[in-house]
Amino acid sequence: NVYSDSKRIKTIVEDLLYNRLDIHTSLPMWTRNVCKYGDNFVYLNLNSTDGVVSCKQLPNYEMERQESNMNEMMNISENHKNKTTFMWRSRNIEFNSWQVAHFRLLGDDRRLPYGTSIIEKARRIWKQLILAEDAMLVYRLTRAPERRVYKIYVGNIENEDVGPYVNEIANRFKRTSAVDPKTGQVDLKYNQLSNEQDFFIPVRSETATNPIETLPGATNLDDIADIQYLQSKLFAAIRVPKQFLGFDETTGEGKNLAIQDIRFSRTINRIQQSMLQELNKIVIIHLFLLGFEDELNNFTLTLNNPSTQAEMLNVENLTMKVSLVKE
């Protein structure tokens, strides 16, 4: 949304955003890069008479933001203090600060002058979650099936002959493997019993009870508290409510979801402010090149509030204040 006291300024800004920058198509992609990488670099095609003509996306990993350090600021002239330039490493091209729009999401001062990705805090948790899910799957595959114990009567067979005799009996339970004539490989699809799953135990007494026993599989397969714990940490790191992604059901007739919506909108508003800061810079450069030096601040850019619940809450608060003033 564009607001201005001058209709001419508003028309110029809308023409820049909607026609030259194609903001409705470009801004979602720029915002996605900012959330993913923490930064987004856009080259501005400038013209001394037409202002900002167009823009082009620059590769994030090849761009460097170079700012004057304290020693340089003390030794150079007043006109060059706080100079900021951008370097495209692979092509060895240097840009001035007004030629590049650097969208960045500030949050961690250790990464200055670059931004911090939204998913930075979730990277370690995501790896832990993947490992936990793999471990859960392996446990289900190895412990969930039922196993059987076969007690084989060996009588007075010598001890050294017990092993081969038990193996011979165990092999009789298996179906003969087939060889595929086309590929020449052994087809083990019909091998229903395996020594890794069932146990064959030799016994000396004929009166041994239960010659075939069934060992139950794992009974705690629904116990995934560790997976849920890591999921909660992951959602807390990326600041997205679980209900929004379908991992949890709403409770309290939707009131809980409304509260989550308001909290999530604050995260979105923080990202919107970061995007608006650089959009304002682009508009100011455009107005300056067109000769509107006296009206560089005669405009306001806003983005729509993503939460209708937050707007309703603001309206309710404003209504209560007006009622209080009337009383």
mmCIF file of C-alpha atoms in Angstrom:
data_model
loop_
_atom_site.group_PDB
_atom_site.id
_atom_site.type_symbol
_atom_site.label_atom_id
_atom_site.label_comp_id
_atom_site.label_asym_id
_atom_site.label_seq_id
_atom_site.Cartn_x
_atom_site.Cartn_y
_atom_site.Cartn_z
ATOM 1 C CA ASN A 1 0.000 0.000 0.000
ATOM 2 C CA VAL A 2 1.283 3.471 -0.948
ATOM 3 C CA TYR A 3 0.248 6.610 0.917
ATOM 4 C CA SER A 4 1.310 10.177 0.147
ATOM 5 C CA ASP A 5 0.047 13.725 0.478
ATOM 6 C CA SER A 6 0.929 14.342 -3.166
ATOM 7 C CA LYS A 7 -0.979 12.530 -5.872
ATOM 8 C CA ARG A 8 1.981 12.920 -8.212
ATOM 9 C CA ILE A 9 4.383 11.273 -5.766
ATOM 10 C CA LYS A 10 1.907 8.463 -5.162
ATOM 11 C CA THR A 11 1.548 7.868 -8.905
ATOM 12 C CA ILE A 12 5.312 7.792 -9.400
ATOM 13 C CA VAL A 13 5.855 5.374 -6.498
ATOM 14 C CA GLU A 14 3.052 3.065 -7.649
ATOM 15 C CA ASP A 15 4.480 3.045 -11.175
ATOM 16 C CA LEU A 16 7.900 2.108 -9.741
ATOM 17 C CA LEU A 17 6.579 -0.701 -7.549
ATOM 18 C CA TYR A 18 3.891 -2.196 -9.736
ATOM 19 C CA ASN A 19 5.258 -1.712 -13.254
ATOM 20 C CA ARG A 20 9.045 -1.466 -13.041
ATOM 21 C CA LEU A 21 9.767 -3.762 -10.067
ATOM 22 C CA ASP A 22 6.674 -5.973 -10.496
ATOM 23 C CA ILE A 23 6.414 -6.054 -6.729
ATOM 24 C CA HIS A 24 3.549 -8.554 -6.541
ATOM 25 C CA THR A 25 5.732 -11.175 -8.240
ATOM 26 C CA SER A 26 9.168 -10.166 -6.959
ATOM 27 C CA LEU A 27 8.460 -9.449 -3.302
ATOM 28 C CA PRO A 28 7.359 -13.021 -2.369
ATOM 29 C CA MET A 29 10.577 -14.406 -3.890
ATOM 30 C CA TRP A 30 12.720 -11.778 -2.195
ATOM 31 C CA THR A 31 11.030 -12.477 1.132
ATOM 32 C CA ARG A 32 11.570 -16.210 0.748
ATOM 33 C CA ASN A 33 15.305 -15.668 0.171
ATOM 34 C CA VAL A 34 15.502 -13.379 3.198
ATOM 35 C CA CYS A 35 13.812 -15.980 5.407
ATOM 36 C CA LYS A 36 15.941 -18.805 4.005
ATOM 37 C CA TYR A 37 19.378 -17.167 3.807
ATOM 38 C CA GLY A 38 18.945 -14.068 5.959
ATOM 39 C CA ASP A 39 19.920 -11.819 3.037
ATOM 40 C CA ASN A 40 18.786 -10.954 -0.462
ATOM 41 C CA PHE A 41 20.689 -8.787 -2.938
ATOM 42 C CA VAL A 42 18.896 -7.017 -5.788
ATOM 43 C CA TYR A 43 20.713 -5.008 -8.451
ATOM 44 C CA LEU A 44 18.964 -1.757 -9.401
ATOM 45 C CA ASN A 45 19.207 -0.680 -13.020
ATOM 46 C CA LEU A 46 19.437 3.114 -12.636
ATOM 47 C CA ASN A 47 19.078 5.917 -15.116
ATOM 48 C CA SER A 48 19.832 9.561 -14.395
ATOM 49 C CA THR A 49 16.640 10.674 -16.151
ATOM 50 C CA ASP A 50 14.208 7.775 -15.597
ATOM 51 C CA GLY A 51 15.295 6.710 -12.100
ATOM 52 C CA VAL A 52 15.061 3.001 -11.289
ATOM 53 C CA VAL A 53 14.247 1.296 -14.576
ATOM 54 C CA SER A 54 14.336 -2.374 -13.545
ATOM 55 C CA CYS A 55 15.970 -4.782 -11.120
ATOM 56 C CA LYS A 56 17.828 -8.091 -11.237
ATOM 57 C CA GLN A 57 18.360 -10.769 -8.623
ATOM 58 C CA LEU A 58 21.977 -11.292 -7.518
ATOM 59 C CA PRO A 59 23.359 -14.591 -6.120
ATOM 60 C CA ASN A 60 23.486 -14.464 -2.337
ATOM 61 C CA TYR A 61 26.578 -16.630 -1.856
ATOM 62 C CA GLU A 62 28.708 -14.555 -4.224
ATOM 63 C CA MET A 63 27.917 -11.128 -2.769
ATOM 64 C CA GLU A 64 29.963 -9.329 -0.111
ATOM 65 C CA ARG A 65 28.960 -6.214 1.786
ATOM 66 C CA GLN A 66 32.007 -4.102 2.519
ATOM 67 C CA GLU A 67 31.776 -1.338 5.103
ATOM 68 C CA SER A 68 34.421 1.099 6.253
ATOM 69 C CA ASN A 69 36.014 0.056 9.535
ATOM 70 C CA MET A 70 37.038 2.401 12.312
ATOM 71 C CA ASN A 71 40.653 2.817 11.145
ATOM 72 C CA GLU A 72 39.567 3.780 7.642
ATOM 73 C CA MET A 73 36.995 6.208 9.004
ATOM 74 C CA MET A 74 39.680 7.995 11.009
ATOM 75 C CA ASN A 75 42.082 8.360 8.066
ATOM 76 C CA ILE A 76 39.787 9.286 5.182
ATOM 77 C CA SER A 77 37.990 12.497 4.442
ATOM 78 C CA GLU A 78 34.583 13.474 5.763
ATOM 79 C CA ASN A 79 32.941 12.890 2.381
ATOM 80 C CA HIS A 80 33.783 9.184 2.359
ATOM 81 C CA LYS A 81 32.920 8.177 5.896
ATOM 82 C CA ASN A 82 30.568 5.239 6.379
ATOM 83 C CA LYS A 83 31.050 4.224 2.755
ATOM 84 C CA THR A 84 29.349 0.948 1.864
ATOM 85 C CA THR A 85 30.055 -1.054 -1.269
ATOM 86 C CA PHE A 86 29.050 -4.472 -2.571
ATOM 87 C CA MET A 87 31.406 -6.906 -4.302
ATOM 88 C CA TRP A 88 30.381 -9.687 -6.683
ATOM 89 C CA ARG A 89 33.241 -12.121 -6.033
ATOM 90 C CA SER A 90 32.958 -14.472 -9.008
ATOM 91 C CA ARG A 91 32.904 -11.628 -11.552
ATOM 92 C CA ASN A 92 35.007 -9.150 -9.562
ATOM 93 C CA ILE A 93 32.443 -6.362 -9.949
ATOM 94 C CA GLU A 94 32.034 -3.644 -7.318
ATOM 95 C CA PHE A 95 28.729 -1.840 -6.787
ATOM 96 C CA ASN A 96 27.974 1.336 -4.893
ATOM 97 C CA SER A 97 25.456 1.290 -2.080
ATOM 98 C CA TRP A 98 22.744 2.917 -4.237
ATOM 99 C CA GLN A 99 23.094 0.262 -6.949
ATOM 100 C CA VAL A 100 22.189 -2.705 -4.708
ATOM 101 C CA ALA A 101 19.202 -3.197 -2.443
ATOM 102 C CA HIS A 102 20.353 -5.397 0.451
ATOM 103 C CA PHE A 103 17.348 -6.977 2.146
ATOM 104 C CA ARG A 104 18.481 -8.489 5.436
ATOM 105 C CA LEU A 105 16.882 -9.878 8.552
ATOM 106 C CA LEU A 106 18.881 -8.535 11.475
ATOM 107 C CA GLY A 107 18.852 -10.647 14.603
ATOM 108 C CA ASP A 108 22.330 -11.907 15.474
ATOM 109 C CA ASP A 109 25.054 -9.291 15.864
ATOM 110 C CA ARG A 110 27.737 -11.940 15.288
ATOM 111 C CA ARG A 111 26.695 -12.126 11.631
ATOM 112 C CA LEU A 112 26.735 -8.405 10.944
ATOM 113 C CA PRO A 113 26.682 -6.801 8.415
ATOM 114 C CA TYR A 114 24.645 -9.731 7.100
ATOM 115 C CA GLY A 115 21.279 -11.005 8.257
ATOM 116 C CA THR A 116 20.275 -14.168 10.074
ATOM 117 C CA SER A 117 18.138 -16.873 8.534
ATOM 118 C CA ILE A 118 14.818 -17.810 10.101
ATOM 119 C CA ILE A 119 15.793 -21.487 10.000
ATOM 120 C CA GLU A 120 19.256 -20.938 11.508
ATOM 121 C CA LYS A 121 18.131 -21.928 15.004
ATOM 122 C CA ALA A 122 16.289 -24.959 13.672
ATOM 123 C CA ARG A 123 19.156 -26.571 11.759
ATOM 124 C CA ARG A 124 20.584 -28.553 14.693
ATOM 125 C CA ILE A 125 17.123 -29.500 15.941
ATOM 126 C CA TRP A 126 16.121 -30.655 12.458
ATOM 127 C CA LYS A 127 19.133 -32.979 12.282
ATOM 128 C CA GLN A 128 18.245 -34.400 15.691
ATOM 129 C CA LEU A 129 14.665 -34.941 14.567
ATOM 130 C CA ILE A 130 15.763 -36.779 11.416
ATOM 131 C CA LEU A 131 18.057 -39.050 13.448
ATOM 132 C CA ALA A 132 15.285 -39.738 15.964
ATOM 133 C CA GLU A 133 12.801 -40.581 13.220
ATOM 134 C CA ASP A 134 15.300 -42.933 11.553
ATOM 135 C CA ALA A 135 15.974 -44.631 14.891
ATOM 136 C CA MET A 136 12.232 -45.020 15.463
ATOM 137 C CA LEU A 137 11.799 -46.560 12.007
ATOM 138 C CA VAL A 138 14.679 -48.998 12.526
ATOM 139 C CA TYR A 139 13.244 -50.002 15.888
ATOM 140 C CA ARG A 140 9.836 -50.666 14.317
ATOM 141 C CA LEU A 141 11.326 -52.766 11.543
ATOM 142 C CA THR A 142 13.477 -54.889 13.850
ATOM 143 C CA ARG A 143 11.350 -55.155 16.980
ATOM 144 C CA ALA A 144 7.763 -54.944 15.806
ATOM 145 C CA PRO A 145 7.472 -58.377 14.056
ATOM 146 C CA GLU A 146 6.627 -61.425 16.122
ATOM 147 C CA ARG A 147 9.310 -64.083 16.474
ATOM 148 C CA ARG A 148 9.026 -67.808 17.099
ATOM 149 C CA VAL A 149 11.130 -70.204 19.116
ATOM 150 C CA TYR A 150 11.354 -73.758 17.689
ATOM 151 C CA LYS A 151 12.509 -76.436 20.103
ATOM 152 C CA ILE A 152 14.147 -79.254 18.170
ATOM 153 C CA TYR A 153 14.609 -82.662 19.827
ATOM 154 C CA VAL A 154 18.166 -83.794 19.253
ATOM 155 C CA GLY A 155 18.178 -86.907 21.484
ATOM 156 C CA ASN A 156 21.647 -88.343 22.080
ATOM 157 C CA ILE A 157 23.347 -86.675 19.138
ATOM 158 C CA GLU A 158 26.940 -85.681 19.800
ATOM 159 C CA ASN A 159 27.468 -82.082 20.771
ATOM 160 C CA GLU A 160 29.516 -81.282 17.659
ATOM 161 C CA ASP A 161 26.711 -82.611 15.440
ATOM 162 C CA VAL A 162 23.919 -80.660 17.114
ATOM 163 C CA GLY A 163 24.649 -77.456 15.202
ATOM 164 C CA PRO A 164 24.543 -78.919 11.666
ATOM 165 C CA TYR A 165 21.477 -80.961 12.555
ATOM 166 C CA VAL A 166 19.582 -77.867 13.831
ATOM 167 C CA ASN A 167 20.593 -75.897 10.731
ATOM 168 C CA GLU A 168 19.338 -78.688 8.505
ATOM 169 C CA ILE A 169 15.983 -78.656 10.270
ATOM 170 C CA ALA A 170 15.815 -74.845 10.087
ATOM 171 C CA ASN A 171 16.467 -74.872 6.344
ATOM 172 C CA ARG A 172 13.489 -77.150 5.807
ATOM 173 C CA PHE A 173 11.209 -74.366 7.045
ATOM 174 C CA LYS A 174 12.417 -72.111 4.268
ATOM 175 C CA ARG A 175 11.186 -72.209 0.742
ATOM 176 C CA THR A 176 13.685 -72.901 -1.970
ATOM 177 C CA SER A 177 15.005 -69.672 -3.468
ATOM 178 C CA ALA A 178 14.340 -69.195 -7.176
ATOM 179 C CA VAL A 179 16.816 -67.903 -9.761
ATOM 180 C CA ASP A 180 15.540 -65.324 -12.227
ATOM 181 C CA PRO A 181 16.530 -66.575 -15.705
ATOM 182 C CA LYS A 182 16.596 -63.033 -17.133
ATOM 183 C CA THR A 183 18.896 -61.425 -14.583
ATOM 184 C CA GLY A 184 20.537 -64.473 -13.038
ATOM 185 C CA GLN A 185 19.903 -63.145 -9.522
ATOM 186 C CA VAL A 186 18.419 -65.113 -6.662
ATOM 187 C CA ASP A 187 14.840 -64.177 -5.826
ATOM 188 C CA LEU A 188 14.388 -64.216 -2.060
ATOM 189 C CA LYS A 189 10.842 -62.823 -2.012
ATOM 190 C CA TYR A 190 9.438 -66.158 -0.889
ATOM 191 C CA ASN A 191 11.875 -66.561 2.012
ATOM 192 C CA GLN A 192 9.285 -66.095 4.735
ATOM 193 C CA LEU A 193 11.364 -67.441 7.606
ATOM 194 C CA SER A 194 14.793 -66.227 8.485
ATOM 195 C CA ASN A 195 17.364 -67.200 11.091
ATOM 196 C CA GLU A 196 17.606 -63.517 11.986
ATOM 197 C CA GLN A 197 13.971 -63.482 13.056
ATOM 198 C CA ASP A 198 13.265 -66.966 14.474
ATOM 199 C CA PHE A 199 15.201 -69.043 16.982
ATOM 200 C CA PHE A 200 15.915 -72.788 16.763
ATOM 201 C CA ILE A 201 16.917 -74.251 20.129
ATOM 202 C CA PRO A 202 18.012 -77.873 20.530
ATOM 203 C CA VAL A 203 16.564 -79.795 23.505
ATOM 204 C CA ARG A 204 17.521 -83.189 24.887
ATOM 205 C CA SER A 205 14.208 -84.075 26.500
ATOM 206 C CA GLU A 206 11.224 -85.234 24.507
ATOM 207 C CA THR A 207 8.931 -83.922 27.223
ATOM 208 C CA ALA A 208 9.912 -80.292 26.611
ATOM 209 C CA THR A 209 6.714 -78.217 26.685
ATOM 210 C CA ASN A 210 5.563 -75.939 23.888
ATOM 211 C CA PRO A 211 7.777 -77.046 21.009
ATOM 212 C CA ILE A 212 6.854 -73.794 19.212
ATOM 213 C CA GLU A 213 6.576 -70.573 21.202
ATOM 214 C CA THR A 214 5.726 -67.095 19.918
ATOM 215 C CA LEU A 215 7.716 -64.115 21.157
ATOM 216 C CA PRO A 216 5.548 -60.986 21.083
ATOM 217 C CA GLY A 217 6.747 -57.966 19.140
ATOM 218 C CA ALA A 218 7.325 -54.507 20.542
ATOM 219 C CA THR A 219 4.288 -53.168 22.381
ATOM 220 C CA ASN A 220 5.418 -49.562 22.886
ATOM 221 C CA LEU A 221 5.269 -48.458 19.264
ATOM 222 C CA ASP A 222 2.878 -45.605 20.110
ATOM 223 C CA ASP A 223 5.369 -44.079 22.534
ATOM 224 C CA ILE A 224 6.847 -41.226 20.473
ATOM 225 C CA ALA A 225 7.301 -38.635 23.199
ATOM 226 C CA ASP A 226 10.877 -37.948 22.080
ATOM 227 C CA ILE A 227 9.723 -37.280 18.498
ATOM 228 C CA GLN A 228 6.996 -34.928 19.695
ATOM 229 C CA TYR A 229 9.480 -33.130 21.952
ATOM 230 C CA LEU A 230 11.859 -32.482 19.049
ATOM 231 C CA GLN A 231 8.961 -31.382 16.844
ATOM 232 C CA SER A 232 7.886 -28.857 19.465
ATOM 233 C CA LYS A 233 11.440 -27.518 19.654
ATOM 234 C CA LEU A 234 11.545 -27.277 15.861
ATOM 235 C CA PHE A 235 8.300 -25.298 15.663
ATOM 236 C CA ALA A 236 9.461 -23.041 18.486
ATOM 237 C CA ALA A 237 12.700 -22.344 16.607
ATOM 238 C CA ILE A 238 10.999 -21.380 13.334
ATOM 239 C CA ARG A 239 8.145 -19.645 15.238
ATOM 240 C CA VAL A 240 5.369 -21.318 13.286
ATOM 241 C CA PRO A 241 2.384 -22.654 15.298
ATOM 242 C CA LYS A 242 1.926 -26.406 15.027
ATOM 243 C CA GLN A 243 -1.766 -25.942 14.198
ATOM 244 C CA PHE A 244 -0.853 -24.003 11.040
ATOM 245 C CA LEU A 245 1.010 -27.008 9.640
ATOM 246 C CA GLY A 246 -1.565 -29.604 10.643
ATOM 247 C CA PHE A 247 0.507 -31.226 13.400
ATOM 248 C CA ASP A 248 -1.971 -30.361 16.142
ATOM 249 C CA GLU A 249 -5.712 -29.874 16.404
ATOM 250 C CA THR A 250 -7.312 -26.699 17.628
ATOM 251 C CA THR A 251 -8.821 -26.654 21.090
ATOM 252 C CA GLY A 252 -11.144 -24.312 22.945
ATOM 253 C CA GLU A 253 -13.495 -23.633 20.008
ATOM 254 C CA GLY A 254 -10.715 -22.026 17.987
ATOM 255 C CA LYS A 255 -9.721 -19.492 20.658
ATOM 256 C CA ASN A 256 -6.315 -21.088 21.039
ATOM 257 C CA LEU A 257 -5.755 -20.843 17.286
ATOM 258 C CA ALA A 258 -6.724 -17.163 17.346
ATOM 259 C CA ILE A 259 -4.098 -16.482 20.028
ATOM 260 C CA GLN A 260 -1.494 -18.387 18.015
ATOM 261 C CA ASP A 261 -2.478 -16.365 14.958
ATOM 262 C CA ILE A 262 -1.809 -13.092 16.791
ATOM 263 C CA ARG A 263 1.583 -14.307 18.023
ATOM 264 C CA PHE A 264 2.538 -15.555 14.576
ATOM 265 C CA SER A 265 1.555 -12.216 13.031
ATOM 266 C CA ARG A 266 4.192 -10.492 15.181
ATOM 267 C CA THR A 267 6.857 -12.651 13.578
ATOM 268 C CA ILE A 268 5.503 -11.822 10.128
ATOM 269 C CA ASN A 269 5.350 -8.109 10.967
ATOM 270 C CA ARG A 270 9.033 -8.194 11.941
ATOM 271 C CA ILE A 271 9.908 -9.653 8.549
ATOM 272 C CA GLN A 272 7.658 -7.106 6.829
ATOM 273 C CA GLN A 273 9.462 -4.221 8.532
ATOM 274 C CA SER A 274 12.798 -5.541 7.273
ATOM 275 C CA MET A 275 11.450 -5.681 3.728
ATOM 276 C CA LEU A 276 9.866 -2.223 3.963
ATOM 277 C CA GLN A 277 13.129 -0.695 5.127
ATOM 278 C CA GLU A 278 14.868 -1.569 1.874
ATOM 279 C CA LEU A 279 11.818 -0.808 -0.275
ATOM 280 C CA ASN A 280 11.841 2.714 1.174
ATOM 281 C CA LYS A 281 15.487 3.010 0.132
ATOM 282 C CA ILE A 282 14.626 2.019 -3.453
ATOM 283 C CA VAL A 283 11.806 4.576 -3.606
ATOM 284 C CA ILE A 284 14.007 7.357 -2.183
ATOM 285 C CA ILE A 285 16.706 6.661 -4.786
ATOM 286 C CA HIS A 286 14.068 6.717 -7.525
ATOM 287 C CA LEU A 287 12.613 10.051 -6.362
ATOM 288 C CA PHE A 288 16.089 11.576 -5.990
ATOM 289 C CA LEU A 289 17.055 10.677 -9.555
ATOM 290 C CA LEU A 290 13.788 12.164 -10.833
ATOM 291 C CA GLY A 291 14.549 15.470 -9.079
ATOM 292 C CA PHE A 292 12.107 15.306 -6.160
ATOM 293 C CA GLU A 293 14.746 16.123 -3.553
ATOM 294 C CA ASP A 294 12.300 18.093 -1.404
ATOM 295 C CA GLU A 295 9.767 15.254 -1.225
ATOM 296 C CA LEU A 296 11.952 12.241 -0.498
ATOM 297 C CA ASN A 297 9.981 11.498 2.664
ATOM 298 C CA ASN A 298 6.529 12.424 1.359
ATOM 299 C CA PHE A 299 5.346 8.822 1.131
ATOM 300 C CA THR A 300 4.591 5.823 3.319
ATOM 301 C CA LEU A 301 4.744 2.159 2.344
ATOM 302 C CA THR A 302 2.858 -0.491 4.283
ATOM 303 C CA LEU A 303 2.198 -4.201 3.924
ATOM 304 C CA ASN A 304 -1.088 -5.858 4.812
ATOM 305 C CA ASN A 305 -1.426 -7.330 8.271
ATOM 306 C CA PRO A 306 -1.452 -11.130 7.888
ATOM 307 C CA SER A 307 -3.714 -11.599 10.910
ATOM 308 C CA THR A 308 -7.332 -10.488 10.930
ATOM 309 C CA GLN A 309 -7.455 -11.438 14.607
ATOM 310 C CA ALA A 310 -4.716 -8.912 15.359
ATOM 311 C CA GLU A 311 -6.620 -6.200 13.491
ATOM 312 C CA MET A 312 -9.805 -7.028 15.401
ATOM 313 C CA LEU A 313 -7.876 -6.834 18.666
ATOM 314 C CA ASN A 314 -6.470 -3.413 17.730
ATOM 315 C CA VAL A 315 -9.955 -2.174 16.814
ATOM 316 C CA GLU A 316 -11.310 -3.452 20.116
ATOM 317 C CA ASN A 317 -8.545 -1.707 22.058
ATOM 318 C CA LEU A 318 -9.149 1.528 20.147
ATOM 319 C CA THR A 319 -12.897 1.295 20.822
ATOM 320 C CA MET A 320 -12.263 0.872 24.535
ATOM 321 C CA LYS A 321 -9.959 3.911 24.559
ATOM 322 C CA VAL A 322 -12.521 6.060 22.750
ATOM 323 C CA SER A 323 -15.218 4.930 25.195
ATOM 324 C CA LEU A 324 -12.944 5.779 28.098
ATOM 325 C CA VAL A 325 -12.277 9.275 26.694
ATOM 326 C CA LYS A 326 -16.039 9.860 26.237
ATOM 327 C CA GLU A 327 -16.732 8.844 29.817
#
